[in-house]
Amino acid sequence: MPADGDLARRVAAAGGADAEAENELCRRFGRRVRLYGLRHLRNPDAADDLVQRVLLLTIGKLRAGAVREPDRIGSFVLGAARMLVHESRRGRPDVPLSETGDELPVVEPREPDPFASERLARCLEALAERERTIVVLTYYGDQDSAGIARTIGLAAGHVRVLRHRAIGRLRTCMGLEEAM
Amino acid sequence: VSPLACTSPLPIDQLVDYELGELPAAAEEAFEAHLFECDACARRLDAVVSLGQRIRRLGQEGQATVAVSEDVLARAAAAGARVRQYRLEPGASVACTAGPDDTYVAIRLAVPLDDVLGVDLEVAFHDLDTGERHSRRVEDVPVDAGAHEVVLLFPGDVVRAYPRSRWTIEARARRRDAGVSLGPYVLDHTPWERLPR
């Protein structure tokens, strides 16, 4: 399987004629940009929109030969994502990104496995009470470790340690060691 | 970097902290630089995010029952959280809701027994508008021994999304000698905006 830089060079050399390389590049970076978007935008729809905008910009620049170091395509894409999130926060979400006008592959978000819900519920119940409380306050209550620390009377660092331990137990209980 | 392998994989602790926005700024910058070069770590972060989404979904669907101690409620309230509480004796019913400013709703089921090792709950849901029904069993729920209660904690956002509904809970308390049936505990939930004014 080619490295990211090899794919970027193929896209640049073909000038729009290598759909396979473009699709593979979009698939790989679509995931990374979406994760970045979820972290910084906290909204799945906004993250999906960011994916489309970053990929349009990236493919457009590659086709035009405007990416100086294709081997550092990851750095280029990260820079583009940071710039667009920054622009979005400044209230300029509609800055033109590309003149290609082409449709890019849609990077579908991963759907949670419906069969895992019952098992996850059992795994949550199996956690020690304090760990379960921290997981619940983190994910249901959207509280950060400082807020949870105030709620349950622990230091924030201790909350993070217990949360890591709880996630580790859930990972094992769910059989996700390979995936995570 | 090969998309197949990573020679310096990001630790799981960092994956979790990144998703939750709790990495220090400098560490986050280095994390993202690695993430955008490494498909393997991106896949692992994807799995961590997916797990978090599953946990949130369980909470939204009311499928994950969370038992906490009374102490947690007191500390949450002392820290400024609004905790709406309902306490039920076995056989009792209560009309309940979640207000717009409630951080949490706590359901406190009295377990007036000593030496209880744990409680199994049978939770039946009835949507009073659509008629939809479902139930689920929750085993080995911890009991706050000091308060003789099972304290179930729900985020306000979760309860505010519930339709007008009846929740009927049957409990089976496990002791060393034998089990004891308790209940039913009945909660009649009405969304805040549908309460009579």
Short mmCIF file of C-alpha atoms in Angstrom, two decimals:
data_model
loop_
_atom_site.label_atom_id
_atom_site.label_comp_id
_atom_site.label_asym_id
_atom_site.label_seq_id
_atom_site.Cartn_x
_atom_site.Cartn_y
_atom_site.Cartn_z
CA MET A 1 0.00 0.00 0.00
CA PRO A 2 1.53 3.34 -0.99
CA ALA A 3 2.57 5.91 1.59
CA ASP A 4 0.66 9.21 1.82
CA GLY A 5 3.45 11.05 0.02
CA ASP A 6 3.43 8.57 -2.87
CA LEU A 7 -0.30 9.10 -3.31
CA ALA A 8 0.11 12.87 -3.22
CA ARG A 9 2.78 12.71 -5.91
CA ARG A 10 0.52 10.55 -8.09
CA VAL A 11 -2.34 13.02 -7.74
CA ALA A 12 -0.03 15.93 -8.56
CA ALA A 13 1.49 14.20 -11.58
CA ALA A 14 -1.86 13.16 -13.04
CA GLY A 15 -3.43 16.61 -12.78
CA GLY A 16 -6.91 15.20 -12.13
CA ALA A 17 -6.65 12.02 -14.18
CA ASP A 18 -5.84 9.56 -11.37
CA ALA A 19 -9.18 9.04 -9.64
CA GLU A 20 -7.95 5.99 -7.75
CA ALA A 21 -5.14 7.92 -6.05
CA GLU A 22 -7.46 10.84 -5.28
CA ASN A 23 -10.07 8.54 -3.78
CA GLU A 24 -7.54 6.79 -1.59
CA LEU A 25 -6.03 10.08 -0.44
CA CYS A 26 -9.51 11.41 0.40
CA ARG A 27 -10.39 8.23 2.27
CA ARG A 28 -7.28 8.41 4.44
CA PHE A 29 -7.34 12.12 5.15
CA GLY A 30 -11.11 12.31 5.40
CA ARG A 31 -10.92 10.30 8.60
CA ARG A 32 -8.12 12.41 10.06
CA VAL A 33 -9.77 15.72 9.21
CA ARG A 34 -13.09 14.55 10.60
CA LEU A 35 -11.45 13.58 13.90
CA TYR A 36 -9.76 16.97 13.98
CA GLY A 37 -13.07 18.65 13.25
CA LEU A 38 -14.92 16.74 15.96
CA ARG A 39 -12.29 17.82 18.46
CA HIS A 40 -12.29 21.49 17.54
CA LEU A 41 -15.83 22.09 16.30
CA ARG A 42 -17.68 19.66 18.63
CA ASN A 43 -20.33 19.13 15.99
CA PRO A 44 -20.55 16.16 13.58
CA ASP A 45 -22.19 18.16 10.78
CA ALA A 46 -19.57 20.89 11.03
CA ALA A 47 -16.83 18.24 11.06
CA ASP A 48 -18.26 16.65 7.90
CA ASP A 49 -18.38 20.05 6.24
CA LEU A 50 -14.77 20.66 7.23
CA VAL A 51 -13.79 17.34 5.63
CA GLN A 52 -15.29 18.36 2.30
CA ARG A 53 -13.70 21.79 2.37
CA VAL A 54 -10.24 20.58 3.34
CA LEU A 55 -10.25 17.78 0.76
CA LEU A 56 -11.43 20.13 -2.00
CA LEU A 57 -8.64 22.52 -1.15
CA THR A 58 -6.03 19.77 -0.94
CA ILE A 59 -6.92 18.01 -4.18
CA GLY A 60 -7.22 21.32 -5.98
CA LYS A 61 -3.75 22.40 -4.86
CA LEU A 62 -2.23 19.02 -5.73
CA ARG A 63 -3.76 19.02 -9.20
CA ALA A 64 -2.45 22.53 -9.76
CA GLY A 65 1.04 21.54 -8.65
CA ALA A 66 0.84 24.02 -5.80
CA VAL A 67 1.93 21.66 -3.00
CA ARG A 68 5.69 22.12 -2.79
CA GLU A 69 6.45 19.03 -0.67
CA PRO A 70 4.08 16.15 -1.46
CA ASP A 71 5.98 13.96 1.01
CA ARG A 72 4.69 16.28 3.73
CA ILE A 73 1.08 16.13 2.57
CA GLY A 74 -0.04 15.36 6.13
CA SER A 75 1.40 18.64 7.31
CA PHE A 76 -0.29 20.46 4.42
CA VAL A 77 -3.69 18.96 5.22
CA LEU A 78 -3.34 19.73 8.93
CA GLY A 79 -2.43 23.33 8.09
CA ALA A 80 -5.49 23.61 5.85
CA ALA A 81 -7.75 22.19 8.56
CA ARG A 82 -6.35 24.61 11.15
CA MET A 83 -6.80 27.54 8.80
CA LEU A 84 -10.40 26.68 7.98
CA VAL A 85 -11.36 26.11 11.61
CA HIS A 86 -9.75 29.45 12.42
CA GLU A 87 -11.68 31.14 9.61
CA SER A 88 -14.87 29.49 10.77
CA ARG A 89 -14.38 30.84 14.28
CA ARG A 90 -13.82 34.30 12.86
CA GLY A 91 -17.21 34.04 11.19
CA ARG A 92 -15.93 33.51 7.65
CA PRO A 93 -17.10 29.98 6.86
CA ASP A 94 -17.73 30.63 3.17
CA VAL A 95 -14.27 31.57 1.96
CA PRO A 96 -13.88 30.11 -1.56
CA LEU A 97 -11.69 27.04 -1.33
CA SER A 98 -11.38 25.57 -4.77
CA GLU A 99 -12.11 26.38 -8.33
CA THR A 100 -12.23 22.79 -9.50
CA GLY A 101 -15.95 22.44 -8.94
CA ASP A 102 -15.49 18.67 -8.84
CA GLU A 103 -17.35 16.36 -6.54
CA LEU A 104 -15.14 14.51 -4.11
CA PRO A 105 -15.85 11.12 -2.55
CA VAL A 106 -18.09 11.52 0.46
CA VAL A 107 -16.35 10.24 3.57
CA GLU A 108 -19.08 8.58 5.55
CA PRO A 109 -18.83 8.78 9.33
CA ARG A 110 -18.58 5.39 10.96
CA GLU A 111 -21.89 4.16 12.32
CA PRO A 112 -21.77 2.66 15.79
CA ASP A 113 -22.23 -1.10 15.78
CA PRO A 114 -25.80 -1.64 17.02
CA PHE A 115 -24.98 -5.10 18.31
CA ALA A 116 -22.41 -3.70 20.70
CA SER A 117 -24.82 -1.59 22.76
CA GLU A 118 -26.01 -4.36 25.04
CA ARG A 119 -22.47 -5.53 25.64
CA LEU A 120 -21.30 -1.99 26.34
CA ALA A 121 -24.11 -1.53 28.86
CA ARG A 122 -22.93 -4.68 30.65
CA CYS A 123 -19.33 -3.51 30.54
CA LEU A 124 -20.31 -0.15 32.02
CA GLU A 125 -22.19 -1.87 34.81
CA ALA A 126 -19.10 -3.96 35.54
CA LEU A 127 -16.93 -0.91 36.24
CA ALA A 128 -16.17 0.07 39.80
CA GLU A 129 -18.68 2.64 40.98
CA ARG A 130 -16.23 5.54 41.03
CA GLU A 131 -14.94 4.72 37.55
CA ARG A 132 -18.47 4.39 36.20
CA THR A 133 -19.42 7.72 37.76
CA ILE A 134 -16.47 9.40 36.06
CA VAL A 135 -17.30 7.85 32.69
CA VAL A 136 -20.92 8.91 33.04
CA LEU A 137 -20.12 12.45 34.07
CA THR A 138 -17.60 12.66 31.21
CA TYR A 139 -19.75 11.38 28.39
CA TYR A 140 -23.35 11.97 29.48
CA GLY A 141 -22.70 15.06 31.52
CA ASP A 142 -20.05 16.55 29.20
CA GLN A 143 -17.97 17.55 32.20
CA ASP A 144 -14.21 17.98 32.00
CA SER A 145 -11.90 16.44 34.58
CA ALA A 146 -11.76 19.66 36.62
CA GLY A 147 -15.56 19.76 36.86
CA ILE A 148 -15.77 16.09 37.77
CA ALA A 149 -13.04 16.58 40.36
CA ARG A 150 -15.14 19.25 42.04
CA THR A 151 -18.21 17.04 41.88
CA ILE A 152 -16.73 13.93 43.44
CA GLY A 153 -14.03 15.45 45.59
CA LEU A 154 -10.87 14.23 43.85
CA ALA A 155 -7.93 15.98 42.20
CA ALA A 156 -8.34 16.51 38.45
CA GLY A 157 -5.24 14.41 37.79
CA HIS A 158 -6.72 11.55 39.77
CA VAL A 159 -9.93 11.82 37.76
CA ARG A 160 -7.95 11.49 34.53
CA VAL A 161 -6.09 8.44 35.88
CA LEU A 162 -9.37 6.77 36.86
CA ARG A 163 -10.92 7.68 33.52
CA HIS A 164 -8.00 6.17 31.62
CA ARG A 165 -8.31 3.05 33.73
CA ALA A 166 -12.04 2.86 33.10
CA ILE A 167 -11.63 3.29 29.34
CA GLY A 168 -8.95 0.59 29.44
CA ARG A 169 -11.35 -1.77 31.20
CA LEU A 170 -14.11 -0.97 28.71
CA ARG A 171 -11.70 -1.58 25.86
CA THR A 172 -10.82 -5.00 27.25
CA CYS A 173 -14.42 -5.85 28.13
CA MET A 174 -15.54 -4.90 24.62
CA GLY A 175 -12.70 -6.82 22.95
CA LEU A 176 -11.35 -3.63 21.36
CA GLU A 177 -7.67 -4.01 22.26
CA GLU A 178 -6.71 -4.43 18.61
CA ALA A 179 -8.78 -1.47 17.45
CA MET A 180 -7.62 0.98 20.11
CA VAL B 1 4.92 6.98 7.17
CA SER B 2 3.46 3.65 6.15
CA PRO B 3 -0.31 3.53 6.47
CA LEU B 4 -0.06 0.00 7.79
CA ALA B 5 2.04 0.40 10.91
CA CYS B 6 3.17 2.94 13.43
CA THR B 7 6.57 2.80 15.08
CA SER B 8 5.57 5.15 17.91
CA PRO B 9 1.85 4.74 18.49
CA LEU B 10 0.04 7.43 20.45
CA PRO B 11 -0.79 6.16 23.96
CA ILE B 12 -4.45 5.39 24.61
CA ASP B 13 -4.44 7.97 27.42
CA GLN B 14 -3.57 10.66 24.90
CA LEU B 15 -6.22 9.46 22.48
CA VAL B 16 -8.87 9.79 25.19
CA ASP B 17 -7.61 13.17 26.43
CA TYR B 18 -7.47 14.51 22.87
CA GLU B 19 -11.03 13.50 22.12
CA LEU B 20 -12.17 15.19 25.31
CA GLY B 21 -10.12 18.33 24.65
CA GLU B 22 -7.96 17.84 27.72
CA LEU B 23 -4.47 17.69 26.24
CA PRO B 24 -2.26 20.70 27.04
CA ALA B 25 -1.85 22.99 24.01
CA ALA B 26 1.74 21.97 23.20
CA ALA B 27 0.97 18.27 23.55
CA GLU B 28 -2.11 18.70 21.38
CA GLU B 29 -0.06 20.31 18.61
CA ALA B 30 2.41 17.41 18.62
CA PHE B 31 -0.47 14.94 18.78
CA GLU B 32 -2.12 16.42 15.70
CA ALA B 33 1.15 16.49 13.77
CA HIS B 34 1.45 12.75 14.39
CA LEU B 35 -2.22 12.11 13.68
CA PHE B 36 -2.03 13.64 10.21
CA GLU B 37 0.97 11.48 9.32
CA CYS B 38 -0.30 8.18 10.69
CA ASP B 39 -3.30 6.25 9.44
CA ALA B 40 -2.90 3.60 12.13
CA CYS B 41 -3.24 6.10 14.98
CA ALA B 42 -6.10 7.84 13.17
CA ARG B 43 -7.93 4.52 13.09
CA ARG B 44 -7.28 4.02 16.81
CA LEU B 45 -8.55 7.52 17.61
CA ASP B 46 -11.59 6.76 15.46
CA ALA B 47 -12.28 3.73 17.67
CA VAL B 48 -11.94 5.83 20.84
CA VAL B 49 -14.34 8.45 19.45
CA SER B 50 -16.75 5.71 18.40
CA LEU B 51 -16.70 4.23 21.90
CA GLY B 52 -17.48 7.65 23.37
CA GLN B 53 -20.37 8.06 20.93
CA ARG B 54 -21.73 4.65 21.90
CA ILE B 55 -21.59 5.58 25.57
CA ARG B 56 -23.40 8.86 24.89
CA ARG B 57 -26.02 7.04 22.83
CA LEU B 58 -26.62 4.53 25.61
CA GLY B 59 -27.22 7.41 27.96
CA GLN B 60 -29.55 9.18 25.56
CA GLU B 61 -31.57 6.00 25.13
CA GLY B 62 -31.70 5.43 28.84
CA GLN B 63 -30.07 2.04 28.37
CA ALA B 64 -27.20 2.60 30.73
CA THR B 65 -28.26 2.71 34.33
CA VAL B 66 -25.83 4.56 36.49
CA ALA B 67 -25.87 4.09 40.22
CA VAL B 68 -23.96 6.53 42.37
CA SER B 69 -23.71 7.14 46.08
CA GLU B 70 -25.64 9.83 47.96
CA ASP B 71 -22.29 11.43 48.58
CA VAL B 72 -21.83 12.08 44.86
CA LEU B 73 -25.17 13.92 44.75
CA ALA B 74 -24.23 16.07 47.74
CA ARG B 75 -20.89 16.98 46.20
CA ALA B 76 -22.45 17.74 42.83
CA ALA B 77 -24.94 20.08 44.50
CA ALA B 78 -22.21 21.70 46.57
CA ALA B 79 -20.22 22.31 43.38
CA GLY B 80 -23.13 24.26 41.88
CA ALA B 81 -24.86 21.55 39.85
CA ARG B 82 -28.68 21.58 39.96
CA VAL B 83 -29.77 18.11 40.99
CA ARG B 84 -33.52 17.43 40.89
CA GLN B 85 -34.24 14.46 43.12
CA TYR B 86 -37.14 12.06 43.50
CA ARG B 87 -37.22 9.52 46.32
CA LEU B 88 -39.58 6.57 46.21
CA GLU B 89 -40.45 3.92 48.74
CA PRO B 90 -41.32 0.48 47.38
CA GLY B 91 -44.87 0.55 46.00
CA ALA B 92 -44.89 4.33 45.61
CA SER B 93 -45.33 6.44 42.49
CA VAL B 94 -44.22 9.97 41.74
CA ALA B 95 -44.87 12.55 39.03
CA CYS B 96 -41.55 13.74 37.70
CA THR B 97 -39.91 16.00 35.13
CA ALA B 98 -36.64 17.76 34.35
CA GLY B 99 -36.49 21.54 34.47
CA PRO B 100 -34.59 23.60 31.93
CA ASP B 101 -31.77 24.32 34.37
CA ASP B 102 -31.44 20.88 35.93
CA THR B 103 -27.94 19.50 35.52
CA TYR B 104 -28.97 16.06 36.73
CA VAL B 105 -32.05 14.16 37.79
CA ALA B 106 -31.52 11.62 40.56
CA ILE B 107 -33.99 8.81 41.20
CA ARG B 108 -33.60 7.43 44.71
CA LEU B 109 -35.18 4.04 45.26
CA ALA B 110 -35.49 3.15 48.91
CA VAL B 111 -34.22 -0.34 49.79
CA PRO B 112 -35.31 -0.74 53.41
CA LEU B 113 -33.23 -3.83 54.09
CA ASP B 114 -29.91 -4.59 55.74
CA ASP B 115 -27.05 -6.64 54.32
CA VAL B 116 -28.04 -6.14 50.70
CA LEU B 117 -25.28 -7.27 48.33
CA GLY B 118 -26.81 -5.77 45.23
CA VAL B 119 -30.09 -5.19 43.46
CA ASP B 120 -31.37 -6.43 40.12
CA LEU B 121 -33.81 -4.10 38.39
CA GLU B 122 -36.47 -4.77 35.79
CA VAL B 123 -37.22 -1.44 34.14
CA ALA B 124 -40.37 -1.16 32.00
CA PHE B 125 -40.93 1.89 29.79
CA HIS B 126 -44.32 2.94 28.41
CA ASP B 127 -44.61 5.90 26.04
CA LEU B 128 -47.99 7.37 27.01
CA ASP B 129 -48.41 9.15 23.66
CA THR B 130 -47.45 6.44 21.18
CA GLY B 131 -48.12 3.36 23.30
CA GLU B 132 -44.62 2.02 22.65
CA ARG B 133 -43.33 -0.28 25.36
CA HIS B 134 -40.02 -1.90 26.09
CA SER B 135 -38.20 -3.19 29.11
CA ARG B 136 -34.73 -4.12 30.15
CA ARG B 137 -33.06 -5.88 33.03
CA VAL B 138 -30.17 -4.32 34.92
CA GLU B 139 -28.27 -6.69 37.16
CA ASP B 140 -26.17 -6.10 40.23
CA VAL B 141 -26.83 -2.41 40.76
CA PRO B 142 -24.88 -1.21 43.80
CA VAL B 143 -26.78 -0.02 46.87
CA ASP B 144 -25.74 2.94 48.96
CA ALA B 145 -25.59 0.96 52.18
CA GLY B 146 -25.59 4.02 54.43
CA ALA B 147 -28.69 5.52 52.88
CA HIS B 148 -30.41 2.18 52.13
CA GLU B 149 -31.03 3.38 48.61
CA VAL B 150 -30.24 2.77 44.99
CA VAL B 151 -29.42 6.18 43.54
CA LEU B 152 -29.77 6.39 39.76
CA LEU B 153 -28.28 9.43 38.10
CA PHE B 154 -29.37 10.86 34.76
CA PRO B 155 -28.08 14.00 33.04
CA GLY B 156 -30.76 16.68 32.69
CA ASP B 157 -30.41 16.69 28.88
CA VAL B 158 -31.25 12.99 28.77
CA VAL B 159 -34.39 13.32 30.88
CA ARG B 160 -35.54 16.44 29.04
CA ALA B 161 -35.61 14.40 25.82
CA TYR B 162 -37.94 11.75 27.25
CA PRO B 163 -41.56 11.75 26.03
CA ARG B 164 -44.54 11.69 28.39
CA SER B 165 -44.01 8.24 29.79
CA ARG B 166 -44.36 5.84 32.69
CA TRP B 167 -41.36 3.99 34.07
CA THR B 168 -42.11 1.01 36.26
CA ILE B 169 -39.21 -0.49 38.18
CA GLU B 170 -39.31 -3.84 39.94
CA ALA B 171 -36.37 -4.60 42.19
CA ARG B 172 -34.95 -7.84 43.49
CA ALA B 173 -32.58 -7.27 46.41
CA ARG B 174 -29.93 -9.96 46.84
CA ARG B 175 -28.84 -10.92 50.33
CA ARG B 176 -26.67 -13.78 51.52
CA ASP B 177 -29.65 -15.83 52.62
CA ALA B 178 -32.29 -15.06 49.99
CA GLY B 179 -33.62 -12.53 47.52
CA VAL B 180 -36.36 -10.05 48.39
CA SER B 181 -38.68 -8.48 45.84
CA LEU B 182 -39.34 -4.76 46.20
CA GLY B 183 -41.56 -2.41 44.29
CA PRO B 184 -42.93 -1.45 42.01
CA TYR B 185 -41.47 2.03 41.94
CA VAL B 186 -43.43 4.08 39.39
CA LEU B 187 -42.28 7.29 37.75
CA ASP B 188 -44.74 9.29 35.66
CA HIS B 189 -42.64 11.58 33.53
CA THR B 190 -44.03 14.70 31.87
CA PRO B 191 -41.79 16.96 29.80
CA TRP B 192 -41.32 20.32 31.47
CA GLU B 193 -43.03 22.25 28.67
CA ARG B 194 -46.14 20.06 28.93
CA LEU B 195 -46.67 20.55 32.64
CA PRO B 196 -49.93 22.35 33.52
CA ARG B 197 -49.27 25.99 34.44
#
